[in-house]
Coordinates of C-alpha atoms in Angstrom, one line a residue:
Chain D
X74 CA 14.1 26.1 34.0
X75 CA 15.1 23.0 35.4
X76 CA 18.4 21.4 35.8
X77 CA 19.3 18.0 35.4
X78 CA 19.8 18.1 39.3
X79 CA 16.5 19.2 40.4
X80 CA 15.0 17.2 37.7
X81 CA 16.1 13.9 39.4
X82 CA 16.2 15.5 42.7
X83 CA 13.7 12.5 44.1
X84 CA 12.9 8.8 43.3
X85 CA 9.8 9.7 42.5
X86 CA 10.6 12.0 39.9
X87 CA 12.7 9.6 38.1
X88 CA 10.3 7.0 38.1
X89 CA 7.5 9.7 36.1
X90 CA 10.2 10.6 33.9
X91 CA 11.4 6.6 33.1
X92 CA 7.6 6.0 32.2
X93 CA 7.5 8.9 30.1
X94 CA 10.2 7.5 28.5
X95 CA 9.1 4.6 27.8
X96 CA 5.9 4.9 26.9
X97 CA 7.2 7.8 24.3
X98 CA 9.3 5.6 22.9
X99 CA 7.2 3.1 22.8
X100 CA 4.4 5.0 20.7
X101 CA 7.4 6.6 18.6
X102 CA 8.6 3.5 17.3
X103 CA 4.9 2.4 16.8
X104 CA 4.1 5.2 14.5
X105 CA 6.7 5.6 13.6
X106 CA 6.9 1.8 11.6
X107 CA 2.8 2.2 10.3
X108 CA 3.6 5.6 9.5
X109 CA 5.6 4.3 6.1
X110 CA 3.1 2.3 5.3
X111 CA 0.1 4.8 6.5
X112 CA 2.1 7.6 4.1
X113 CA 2.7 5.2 0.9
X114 CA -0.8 3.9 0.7
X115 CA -1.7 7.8 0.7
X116 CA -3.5 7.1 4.3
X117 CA -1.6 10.0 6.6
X118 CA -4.7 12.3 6.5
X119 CA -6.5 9.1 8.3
X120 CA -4.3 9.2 11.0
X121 CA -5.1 13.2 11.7
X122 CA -8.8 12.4 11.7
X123 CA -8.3 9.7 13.8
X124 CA -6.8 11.7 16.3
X125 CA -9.7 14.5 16.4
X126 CA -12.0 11.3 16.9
X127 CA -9.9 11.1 19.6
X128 CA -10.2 14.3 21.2
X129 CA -14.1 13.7 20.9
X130 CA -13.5 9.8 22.6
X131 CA -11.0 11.5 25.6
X132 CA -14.1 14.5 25.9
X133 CA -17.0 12.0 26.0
X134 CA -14.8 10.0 29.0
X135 CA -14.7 13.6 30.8
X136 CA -18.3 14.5 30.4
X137 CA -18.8 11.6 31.9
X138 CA -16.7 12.2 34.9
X139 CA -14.9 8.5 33.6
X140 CA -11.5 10.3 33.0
X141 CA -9.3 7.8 34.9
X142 CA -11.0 5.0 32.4
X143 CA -10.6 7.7 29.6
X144 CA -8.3 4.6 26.7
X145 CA -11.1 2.1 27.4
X146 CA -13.4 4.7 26.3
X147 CA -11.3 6.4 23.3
X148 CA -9.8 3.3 22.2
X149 CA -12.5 1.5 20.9
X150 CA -14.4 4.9 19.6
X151 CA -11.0 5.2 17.7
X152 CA -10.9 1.7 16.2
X153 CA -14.5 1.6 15.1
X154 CA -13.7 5.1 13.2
X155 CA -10.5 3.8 11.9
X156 CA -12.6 1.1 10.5
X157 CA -14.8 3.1 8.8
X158 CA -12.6 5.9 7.2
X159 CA -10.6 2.5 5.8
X160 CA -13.6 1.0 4.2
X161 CA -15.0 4.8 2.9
X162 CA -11.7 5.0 1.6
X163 CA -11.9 1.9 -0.2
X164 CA -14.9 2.6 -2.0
X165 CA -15.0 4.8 -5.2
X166 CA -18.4 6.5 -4.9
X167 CA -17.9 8.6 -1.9
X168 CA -15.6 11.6 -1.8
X169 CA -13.2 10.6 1.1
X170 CA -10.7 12.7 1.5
X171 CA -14.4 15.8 2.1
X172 CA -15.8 12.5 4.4
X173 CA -12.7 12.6 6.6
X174 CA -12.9 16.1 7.4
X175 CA -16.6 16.1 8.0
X176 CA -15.6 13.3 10.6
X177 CA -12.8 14.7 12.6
X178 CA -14.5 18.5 12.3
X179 CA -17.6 17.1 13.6
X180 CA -15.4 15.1 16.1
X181 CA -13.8 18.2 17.5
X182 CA -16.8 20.1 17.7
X183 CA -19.0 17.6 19.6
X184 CA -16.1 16.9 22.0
X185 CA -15.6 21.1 23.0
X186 CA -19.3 20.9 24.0
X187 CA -18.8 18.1 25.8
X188 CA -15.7 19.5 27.8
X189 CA -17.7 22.8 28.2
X190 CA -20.9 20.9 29.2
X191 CA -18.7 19.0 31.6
X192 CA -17.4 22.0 33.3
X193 CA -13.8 21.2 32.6
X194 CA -11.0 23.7 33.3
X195 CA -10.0 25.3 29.9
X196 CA -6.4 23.9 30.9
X197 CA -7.8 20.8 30.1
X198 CA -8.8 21.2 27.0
X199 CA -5.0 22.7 26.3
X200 CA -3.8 19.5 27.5
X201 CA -6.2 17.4 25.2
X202 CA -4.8 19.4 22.2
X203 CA -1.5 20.2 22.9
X204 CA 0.0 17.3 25.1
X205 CA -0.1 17.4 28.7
X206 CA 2.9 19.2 30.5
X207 CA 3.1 17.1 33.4
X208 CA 4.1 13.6 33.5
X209 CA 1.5 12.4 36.4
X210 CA -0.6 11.7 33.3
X211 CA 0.9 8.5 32.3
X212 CA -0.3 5.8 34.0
X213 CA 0.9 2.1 34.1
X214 CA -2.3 1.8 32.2
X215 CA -0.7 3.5 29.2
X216 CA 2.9 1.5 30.0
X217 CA 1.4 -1.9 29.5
X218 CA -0.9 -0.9 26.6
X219 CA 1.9 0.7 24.9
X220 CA 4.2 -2.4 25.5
X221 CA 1.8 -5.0 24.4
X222 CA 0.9 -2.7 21.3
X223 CA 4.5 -2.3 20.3
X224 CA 5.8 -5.7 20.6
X225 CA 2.7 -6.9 18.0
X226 CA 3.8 -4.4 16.0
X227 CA 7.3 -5.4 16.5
X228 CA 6.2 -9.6 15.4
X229 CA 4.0 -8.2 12.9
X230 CA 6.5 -6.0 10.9
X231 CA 9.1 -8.7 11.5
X232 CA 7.4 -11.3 10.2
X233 CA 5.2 -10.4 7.8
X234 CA 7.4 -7.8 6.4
X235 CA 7.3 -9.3 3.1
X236 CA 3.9 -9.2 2.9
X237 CA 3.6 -5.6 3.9
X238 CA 5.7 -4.7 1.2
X239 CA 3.9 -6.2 -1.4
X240 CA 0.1 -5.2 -0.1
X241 CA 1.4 -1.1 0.1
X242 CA 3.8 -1.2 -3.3
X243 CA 0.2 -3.2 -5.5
X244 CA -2.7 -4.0 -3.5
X245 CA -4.2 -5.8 -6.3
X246 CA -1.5 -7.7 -7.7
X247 CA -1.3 -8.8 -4.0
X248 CA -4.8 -9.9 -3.8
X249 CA -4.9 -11.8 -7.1
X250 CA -1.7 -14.0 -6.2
X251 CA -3.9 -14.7 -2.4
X252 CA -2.8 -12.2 -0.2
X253 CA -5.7 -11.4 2.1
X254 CA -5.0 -7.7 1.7
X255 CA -8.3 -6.9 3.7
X256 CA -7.1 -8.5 6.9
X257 CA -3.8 -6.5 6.7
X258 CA -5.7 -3.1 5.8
X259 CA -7.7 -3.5 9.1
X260 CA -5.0 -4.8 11.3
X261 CA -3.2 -1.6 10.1
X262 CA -6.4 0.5 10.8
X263 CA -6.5 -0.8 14.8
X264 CA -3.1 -0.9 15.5
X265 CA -2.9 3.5 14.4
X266 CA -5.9 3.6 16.0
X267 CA -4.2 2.3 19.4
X268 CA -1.1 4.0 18.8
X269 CA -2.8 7.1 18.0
X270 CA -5.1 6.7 21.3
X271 CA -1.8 5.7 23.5
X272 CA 0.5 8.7 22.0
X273 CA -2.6 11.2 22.2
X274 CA -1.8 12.3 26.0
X275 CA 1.6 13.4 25.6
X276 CA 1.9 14.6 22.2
X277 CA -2.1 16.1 22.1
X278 CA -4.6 15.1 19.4
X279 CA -3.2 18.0 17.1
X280 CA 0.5 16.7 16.8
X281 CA 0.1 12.7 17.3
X282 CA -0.4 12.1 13.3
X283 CA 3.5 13.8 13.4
X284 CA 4.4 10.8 14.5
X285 CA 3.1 9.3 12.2
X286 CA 4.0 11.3 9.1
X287 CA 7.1 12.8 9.6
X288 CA 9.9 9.9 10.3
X289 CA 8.3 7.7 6.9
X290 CA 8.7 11.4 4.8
X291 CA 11.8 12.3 6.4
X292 CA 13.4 9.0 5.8
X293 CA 12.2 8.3 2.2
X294 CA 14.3 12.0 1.6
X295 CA 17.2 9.9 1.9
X296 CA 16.6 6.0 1.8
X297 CA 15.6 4.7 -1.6
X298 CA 14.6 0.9 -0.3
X299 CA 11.4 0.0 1.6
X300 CA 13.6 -2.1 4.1
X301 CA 15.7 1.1 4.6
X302 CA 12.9 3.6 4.9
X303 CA 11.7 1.2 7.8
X304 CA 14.8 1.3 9.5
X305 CA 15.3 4.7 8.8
X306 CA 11.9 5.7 9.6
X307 CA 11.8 4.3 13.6
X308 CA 15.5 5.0 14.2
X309 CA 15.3 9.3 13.2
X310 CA 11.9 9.1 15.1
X311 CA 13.4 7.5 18.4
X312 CA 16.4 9.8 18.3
X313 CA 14.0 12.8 17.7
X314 CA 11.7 11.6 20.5
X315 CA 15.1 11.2 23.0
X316 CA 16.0 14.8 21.6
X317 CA 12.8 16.5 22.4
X318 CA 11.8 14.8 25.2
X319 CA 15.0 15.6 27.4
X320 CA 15.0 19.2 26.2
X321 CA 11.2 19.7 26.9
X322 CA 12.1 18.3 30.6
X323 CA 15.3 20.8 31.1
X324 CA 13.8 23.9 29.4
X325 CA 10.2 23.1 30.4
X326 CA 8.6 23.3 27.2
X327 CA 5.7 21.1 26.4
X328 CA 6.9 17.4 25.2
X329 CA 4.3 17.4 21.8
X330 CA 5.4 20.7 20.5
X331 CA 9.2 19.8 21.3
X332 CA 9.3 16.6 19.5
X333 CA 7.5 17.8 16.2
X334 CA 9.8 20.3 16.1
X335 CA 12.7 18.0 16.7
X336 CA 11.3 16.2 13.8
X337 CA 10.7 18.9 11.7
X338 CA 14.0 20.4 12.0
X339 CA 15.3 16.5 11.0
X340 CA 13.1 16.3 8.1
X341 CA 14.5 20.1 6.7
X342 CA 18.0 18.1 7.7
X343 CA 17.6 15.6 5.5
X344 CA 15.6 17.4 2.7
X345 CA 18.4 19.1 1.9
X346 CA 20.9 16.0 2.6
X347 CA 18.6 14.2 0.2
X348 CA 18.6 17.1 -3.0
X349 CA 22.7 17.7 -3.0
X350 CA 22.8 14.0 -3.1
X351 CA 20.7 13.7 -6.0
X352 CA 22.4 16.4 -7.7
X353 CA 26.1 15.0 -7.0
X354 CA 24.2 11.4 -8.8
X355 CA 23.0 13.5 -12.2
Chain Z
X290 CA -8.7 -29.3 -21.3
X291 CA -8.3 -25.8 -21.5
X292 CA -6.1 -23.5 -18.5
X293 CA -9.1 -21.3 -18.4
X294 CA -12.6 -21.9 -19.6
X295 CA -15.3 -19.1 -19.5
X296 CA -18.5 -20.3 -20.0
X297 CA -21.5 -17.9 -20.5
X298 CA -20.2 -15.3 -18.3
X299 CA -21.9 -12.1 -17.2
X300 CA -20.1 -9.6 -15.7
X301 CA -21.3 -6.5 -13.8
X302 CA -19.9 -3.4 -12.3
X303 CA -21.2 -1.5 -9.7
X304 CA -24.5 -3.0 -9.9
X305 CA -24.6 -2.4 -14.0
X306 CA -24.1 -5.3 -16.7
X307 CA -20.8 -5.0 -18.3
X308 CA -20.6 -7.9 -20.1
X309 CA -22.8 -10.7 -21.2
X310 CA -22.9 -14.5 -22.3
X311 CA -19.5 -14.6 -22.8
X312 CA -17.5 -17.8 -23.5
X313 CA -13.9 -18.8 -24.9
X314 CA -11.4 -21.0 -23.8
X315 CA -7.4 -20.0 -23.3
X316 CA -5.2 -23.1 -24.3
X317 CA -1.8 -23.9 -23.0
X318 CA 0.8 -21.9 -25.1
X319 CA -2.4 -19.2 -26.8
X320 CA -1.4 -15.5 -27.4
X321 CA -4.4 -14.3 -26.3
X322 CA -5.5 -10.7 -27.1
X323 CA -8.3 -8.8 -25.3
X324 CA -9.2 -5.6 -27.3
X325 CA -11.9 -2.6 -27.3
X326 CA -12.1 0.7 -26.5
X327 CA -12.6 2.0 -23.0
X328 CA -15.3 1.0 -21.4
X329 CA -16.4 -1.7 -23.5
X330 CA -15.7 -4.4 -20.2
X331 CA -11.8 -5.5 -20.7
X332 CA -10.7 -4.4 -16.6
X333 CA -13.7 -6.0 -15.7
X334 CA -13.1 -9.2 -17.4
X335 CA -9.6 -9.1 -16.3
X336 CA -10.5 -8.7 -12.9
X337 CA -12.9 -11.8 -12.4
X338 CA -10.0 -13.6 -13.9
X339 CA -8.4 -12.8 -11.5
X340 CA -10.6 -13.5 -8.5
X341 CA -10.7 -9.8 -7.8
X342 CA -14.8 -9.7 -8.7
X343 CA -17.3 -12.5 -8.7
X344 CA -19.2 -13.5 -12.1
X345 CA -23.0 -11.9 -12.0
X346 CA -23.5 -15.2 -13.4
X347 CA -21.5 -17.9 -15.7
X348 CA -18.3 -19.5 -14.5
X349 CA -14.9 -19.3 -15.2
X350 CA -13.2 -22.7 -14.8
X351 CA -9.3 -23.2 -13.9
X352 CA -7.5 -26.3 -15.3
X353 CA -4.4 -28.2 -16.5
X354 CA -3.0 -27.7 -13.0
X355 CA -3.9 -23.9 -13.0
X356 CA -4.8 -22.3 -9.9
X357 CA -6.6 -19.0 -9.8
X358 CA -3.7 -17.0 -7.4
X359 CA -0.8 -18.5 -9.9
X360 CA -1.6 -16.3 -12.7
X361 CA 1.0 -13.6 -13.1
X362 CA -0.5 -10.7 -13.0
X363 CA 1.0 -7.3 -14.8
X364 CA -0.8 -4.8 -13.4
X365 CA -1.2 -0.5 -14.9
X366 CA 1.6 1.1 -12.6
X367 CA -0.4 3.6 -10.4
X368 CA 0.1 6.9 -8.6
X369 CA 1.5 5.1 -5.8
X370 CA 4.1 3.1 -7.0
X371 CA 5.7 6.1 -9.5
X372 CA 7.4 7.2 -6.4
X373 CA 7.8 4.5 -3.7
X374 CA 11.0 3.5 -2.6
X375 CA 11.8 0.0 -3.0
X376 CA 15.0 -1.8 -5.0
X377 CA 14.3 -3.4 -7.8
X378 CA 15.4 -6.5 -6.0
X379 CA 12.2 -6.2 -3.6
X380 CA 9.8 -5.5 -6.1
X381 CA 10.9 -8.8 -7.9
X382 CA 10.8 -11.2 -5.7
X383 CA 7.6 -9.9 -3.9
X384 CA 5.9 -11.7 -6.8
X385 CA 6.8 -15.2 -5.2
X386 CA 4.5 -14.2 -2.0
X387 CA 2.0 -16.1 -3.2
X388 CA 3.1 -19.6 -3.1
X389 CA 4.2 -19.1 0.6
X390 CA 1.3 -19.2 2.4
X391 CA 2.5 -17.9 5.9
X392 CA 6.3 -18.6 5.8
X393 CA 8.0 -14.9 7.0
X394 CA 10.8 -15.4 4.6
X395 CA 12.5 -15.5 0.7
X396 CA 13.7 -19.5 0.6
X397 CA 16.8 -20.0 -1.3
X398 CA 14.1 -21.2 -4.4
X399 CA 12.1 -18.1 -4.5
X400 CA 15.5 -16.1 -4.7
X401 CA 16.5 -18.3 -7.5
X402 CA 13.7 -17.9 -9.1
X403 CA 13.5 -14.3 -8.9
X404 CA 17.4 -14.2 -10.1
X405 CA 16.7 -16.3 -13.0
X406 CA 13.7 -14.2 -14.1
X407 CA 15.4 -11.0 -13.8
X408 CA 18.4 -12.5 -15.8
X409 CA 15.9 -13.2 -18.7
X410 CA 14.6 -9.4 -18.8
X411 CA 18.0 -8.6 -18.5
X412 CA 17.4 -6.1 -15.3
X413 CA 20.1 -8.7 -13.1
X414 CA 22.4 -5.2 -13.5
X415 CA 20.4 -3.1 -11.3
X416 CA 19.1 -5.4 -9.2
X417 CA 19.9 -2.5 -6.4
X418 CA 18.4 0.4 -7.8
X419 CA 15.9 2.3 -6.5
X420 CA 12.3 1.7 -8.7
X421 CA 11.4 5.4 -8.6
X422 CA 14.5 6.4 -10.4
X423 CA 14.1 3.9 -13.7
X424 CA 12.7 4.3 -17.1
X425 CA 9.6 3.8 -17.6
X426 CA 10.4 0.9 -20.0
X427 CA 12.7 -0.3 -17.0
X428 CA 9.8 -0.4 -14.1
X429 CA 7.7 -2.5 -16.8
X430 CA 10.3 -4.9 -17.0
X431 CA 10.7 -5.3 -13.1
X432 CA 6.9 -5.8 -12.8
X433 CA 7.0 -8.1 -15.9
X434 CA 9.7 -10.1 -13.7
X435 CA 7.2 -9.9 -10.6
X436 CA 5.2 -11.4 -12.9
X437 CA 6.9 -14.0 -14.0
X438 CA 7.7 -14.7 -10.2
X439 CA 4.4 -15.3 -9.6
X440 CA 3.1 -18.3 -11.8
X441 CA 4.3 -20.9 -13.8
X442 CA 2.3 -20.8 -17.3
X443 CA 0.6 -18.1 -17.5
X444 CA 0.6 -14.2 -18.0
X445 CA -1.9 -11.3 -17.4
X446 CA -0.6 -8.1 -19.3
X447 CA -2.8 -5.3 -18.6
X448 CA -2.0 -2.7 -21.2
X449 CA 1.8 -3.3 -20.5
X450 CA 2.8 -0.8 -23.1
X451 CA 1.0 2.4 -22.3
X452 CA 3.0 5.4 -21.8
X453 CA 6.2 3.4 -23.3
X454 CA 8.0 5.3 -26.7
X455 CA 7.5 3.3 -29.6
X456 CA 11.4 1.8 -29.3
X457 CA 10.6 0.5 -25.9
X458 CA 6.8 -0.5 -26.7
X459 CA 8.9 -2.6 -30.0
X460 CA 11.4 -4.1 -27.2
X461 CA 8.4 -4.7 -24.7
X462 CA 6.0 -6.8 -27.6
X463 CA 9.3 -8.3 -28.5
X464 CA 10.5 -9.7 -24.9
X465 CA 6.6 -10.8 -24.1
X466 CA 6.5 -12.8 -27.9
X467 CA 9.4 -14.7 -26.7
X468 CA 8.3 -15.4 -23.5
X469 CA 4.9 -16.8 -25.5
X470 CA 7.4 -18.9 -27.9
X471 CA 9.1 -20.2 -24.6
X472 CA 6.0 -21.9 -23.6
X473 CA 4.1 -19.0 -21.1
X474 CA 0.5 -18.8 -22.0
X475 CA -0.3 -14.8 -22.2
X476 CA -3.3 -13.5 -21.8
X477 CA -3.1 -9.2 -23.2
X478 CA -5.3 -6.5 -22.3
X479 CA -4.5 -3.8 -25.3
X480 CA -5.9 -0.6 -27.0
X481 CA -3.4 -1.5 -29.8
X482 CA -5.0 -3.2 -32.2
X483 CA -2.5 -3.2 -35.1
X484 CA 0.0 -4.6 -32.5
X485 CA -2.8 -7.8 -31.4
X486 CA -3.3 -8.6 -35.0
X487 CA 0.7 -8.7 -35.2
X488 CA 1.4 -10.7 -32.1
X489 CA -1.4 -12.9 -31.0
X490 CA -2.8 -16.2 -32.2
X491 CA -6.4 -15.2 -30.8
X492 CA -8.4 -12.0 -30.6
X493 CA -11.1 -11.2 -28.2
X494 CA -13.1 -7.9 -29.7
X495 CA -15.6 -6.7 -27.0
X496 CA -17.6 -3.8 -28.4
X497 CA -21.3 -2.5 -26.7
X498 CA -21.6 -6.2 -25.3
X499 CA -20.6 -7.6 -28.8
X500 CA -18.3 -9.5 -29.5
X501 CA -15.7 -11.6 -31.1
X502 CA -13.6 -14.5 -30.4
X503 CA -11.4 -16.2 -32.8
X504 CA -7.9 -16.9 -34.0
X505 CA -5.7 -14.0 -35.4
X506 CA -6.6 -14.8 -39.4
X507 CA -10.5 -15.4 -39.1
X508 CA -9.9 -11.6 -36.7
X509 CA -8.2 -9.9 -39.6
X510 CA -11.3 -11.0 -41.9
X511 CA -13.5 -10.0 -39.7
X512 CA -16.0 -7.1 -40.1
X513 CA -14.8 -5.8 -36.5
X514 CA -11.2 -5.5 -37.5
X515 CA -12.0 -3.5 -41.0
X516 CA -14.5 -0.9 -38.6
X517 CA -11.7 -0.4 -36.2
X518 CA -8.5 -0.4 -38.5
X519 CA -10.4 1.7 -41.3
X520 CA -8.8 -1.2 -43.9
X521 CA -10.6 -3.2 -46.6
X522 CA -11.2 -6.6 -46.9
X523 CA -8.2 -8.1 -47.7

């Protein structure tokens, strides 16, 4: 166990942790605002399969002894896929929901080989799926992705918030008044993709689409407007993250599992908040 | 010059013919009903009305100042929207997106608008209520206000009262026939054929690729209308 002390014993130290921060923050808030609209459009299981597709993209960078390049390798692997599962999802014919998990299984599989092809220390593949325990991980790389990502996340939901509403309440209504519906699905398909890529090394392919699915589910307990399930949604998530991610660093647990279980302790929280409410209104 | 005009239209589905060499004309102020069972090609008309599918072949031609994206569209509520948390408020005046091309935010007009629509459907009262929690009768309303939000002449009713008791499906044909007396062209996708020969001023029977198009009275003469109702002539 560490103590606050030890943990910003050196300069150093605080710099790792500030980045880890940040970029955690960063991705929260991300996810945290496409989650609502990932989760309402019934899309959350994309985001899971995304992340195995990850796992398989961060495997393939390994094999290839490319780790330090490891997001210019996953991210557009991810983005192509995310692209795909959207438009299989779109069409009636194909069973999507057995589709996805042929996908990310397949994903997963093809990506252990690769790491045990590679030679990789089993640790590795722990960190892959799990969330790595040690902050040397996150590069500057991964700060300015994860900045640029989440301010055009920030414009977008800002300034097309009105059209996001309408496109996940009625797609169609949307597109017969002029909407271009398609534009928005796929700009919502590559920004999880990115965010799924950039939160991927701390929280581990397994736990990332928490992110993504827990604040939206947890806030919609509760809020009963789209506006406030969005601000709901990214302020529970950043106060889980902040909660999880100091109390990973002081008892030394691993941040991923931490902050899901922040989360899912909030989401019990407000669960219950949200029935005794609805029984005081009836 | 009519607001729509279909002429010769064929429509297909997933690669099969739904519908063919169909033509009529929807006139300012018309009650138009669309009628058949399931099947027989009514979504898919609807939708290339819309713009949502492109004619196999035929064309469908806008007038009288009548733009394809300015027909209000009532929509069947899905899954999704059953549950999703939105205000009644938001719902309503998402229906003046349309019109705004890429301005972020609700003017002062498309408030009004949305105000004085919700005023007529008498919802103004719980403008800040959560959708998931009304009535079903209620949530039609608020999308009938989106609706109405939307255009300026004319309405799209897909099957607006399915899954409404018949008090509310009574209020709901009630509140659309005055909106029709008002002036709003409305165009009614319906299983209910009692209710179309009750309500509309014309009748659009499709049936296995036949099909009919006419006023109400030549309808109820009609050798369609005594097959499906089970009546005599009268």
């Amino acid at each position: 166990m560490m103590t606050f002390r030890e943990l910003f014993a050196s300069e150093f130290m605080i710099n790792l942790v500030v980045r880890a921060l940040i970029v955690g923050l960063l991705v929260t808030l991300c996810s945290s605002l496409l989650g609502v609209s990932l989760v309402l459009k019934r899309f959350s299981m994309i985001g899971d399969g995304l992340s195995h597709v990850g796992f398989g993209a961060v495997a393939l960078a390994a094999a290839l002894n490319m780790t330090d390049m490891k997001l210019f390798i996953s991210i557009p692997i991810v983005i192509v896929t995310a692209i795909f599962l959207l438009k299989l999802g779109n069409s009636k014919k194909t069973k999507g929901d057995a589709s996805l998990a042929i996908v990310s299984t397949g994903a997963v599989a093809l990506g252990s080989l690769l790491y045990n092809m590679s030679n990789q220390r089993s640790s590795d593949i722990c960190n892959s799926l799990f969330g790595s325990a040690s902050l040397f991980t996150i590069g500057d790389i991964d700060l300015i992705l994860s900045s640029v990502l989440s301010i055009a996340i920030i414009v977008l939901f800002v300034f097309f918030y009105t059209k996001i509403f309408a496109i996940t309440f009625d797609e169609n209504f949307s597109k017969a008044t002029g909407i271009n519906t398609n534009l928005f699905n796929m700009l919502l398909a590559v920004l999880t993709a990115v965010t799924i890529v950039l939160g991927m090394n701390m929280m581990g392919s397994l736990m990332i689409s928490a992110l993504i699915v827990f604040p939206a589910m947890t806030s919609m307990k509760v809020c009963t407007t789209f506006k406030g399930v969005l601000i709901c949604s990214a302020s529970v998530s950043l106060i889980c993250f902040v909660i999880g991610f100091f109390a990973a660093c002081l008892l030394g647990w691993q941040t991923g599992a931490t902050v899901v279980a922040v989360n899912l302790v909030a989401f019990i929280g407000f669960s219950v908040v949200g029935k005794s409410r609805r029984k005081v209104l009836q | 010059m009519a607001l729509i005009s279909c002429k010769n239209l064929t429509l297909a589905y997933e690669g099969k013919s739904v519908l063919t060499d169909l033509s009529f004309d929807v006139k300012q102020g018309d009650y138009l009903c669309i009628v058949g069972e399931n099947g027989s090609g009514k979504s898919t008309l609807m939708k290339s009305l819309l713009g949502l599918l492109k004619p196999a072949s035929g064309e469908i031609v806008y007038g009288d100042g009548l733009r394809q994206n300015e027909i209000g569209y009532l929509p069947q509520q899905t899954e999704i929207q059953r549950d999703f948390p939105a205000s009644v408020w938001e719902v309503v005046i998402s229906g003046t997106l349309g019109k705004r091309g890429l301005k972020p935010f609700y003017s002062a007009k498309d408030k009004a608008l949305a105000k004085k629509n919700m005023q007529l459907l008498s919802i103004d009262k719980i403008k800040r209520q959560s959708y998931q929690n009304l009535s079903g009768g209620q949530q039609q309303r608020v999308l009938l206000a989106r609706a109405m939000c939307a255009t300026t002449s004319m309405l799209l009713l897909d099957e607006p009262v399915a899954g409404l008791d018949p008090v509310v499906t009574a209020e709901m044909y009630k509140i659309i026939k005055e909106l029709n007396d008002n002036g709003t062209t409305v165009i009614m996708i319906s299983h209910d054929i009692a209710a179309a020969a009750e309500y509309a001023s014309h009748i659009l029977h499709l049936h296995n690729k036949h099909l009919f198009y006419g006023t109400k009275e030549e309808y109820i003469f009609s050798d369609f209308y005594c097959k499906f109702c089970g009546g005599d002539k009268k």
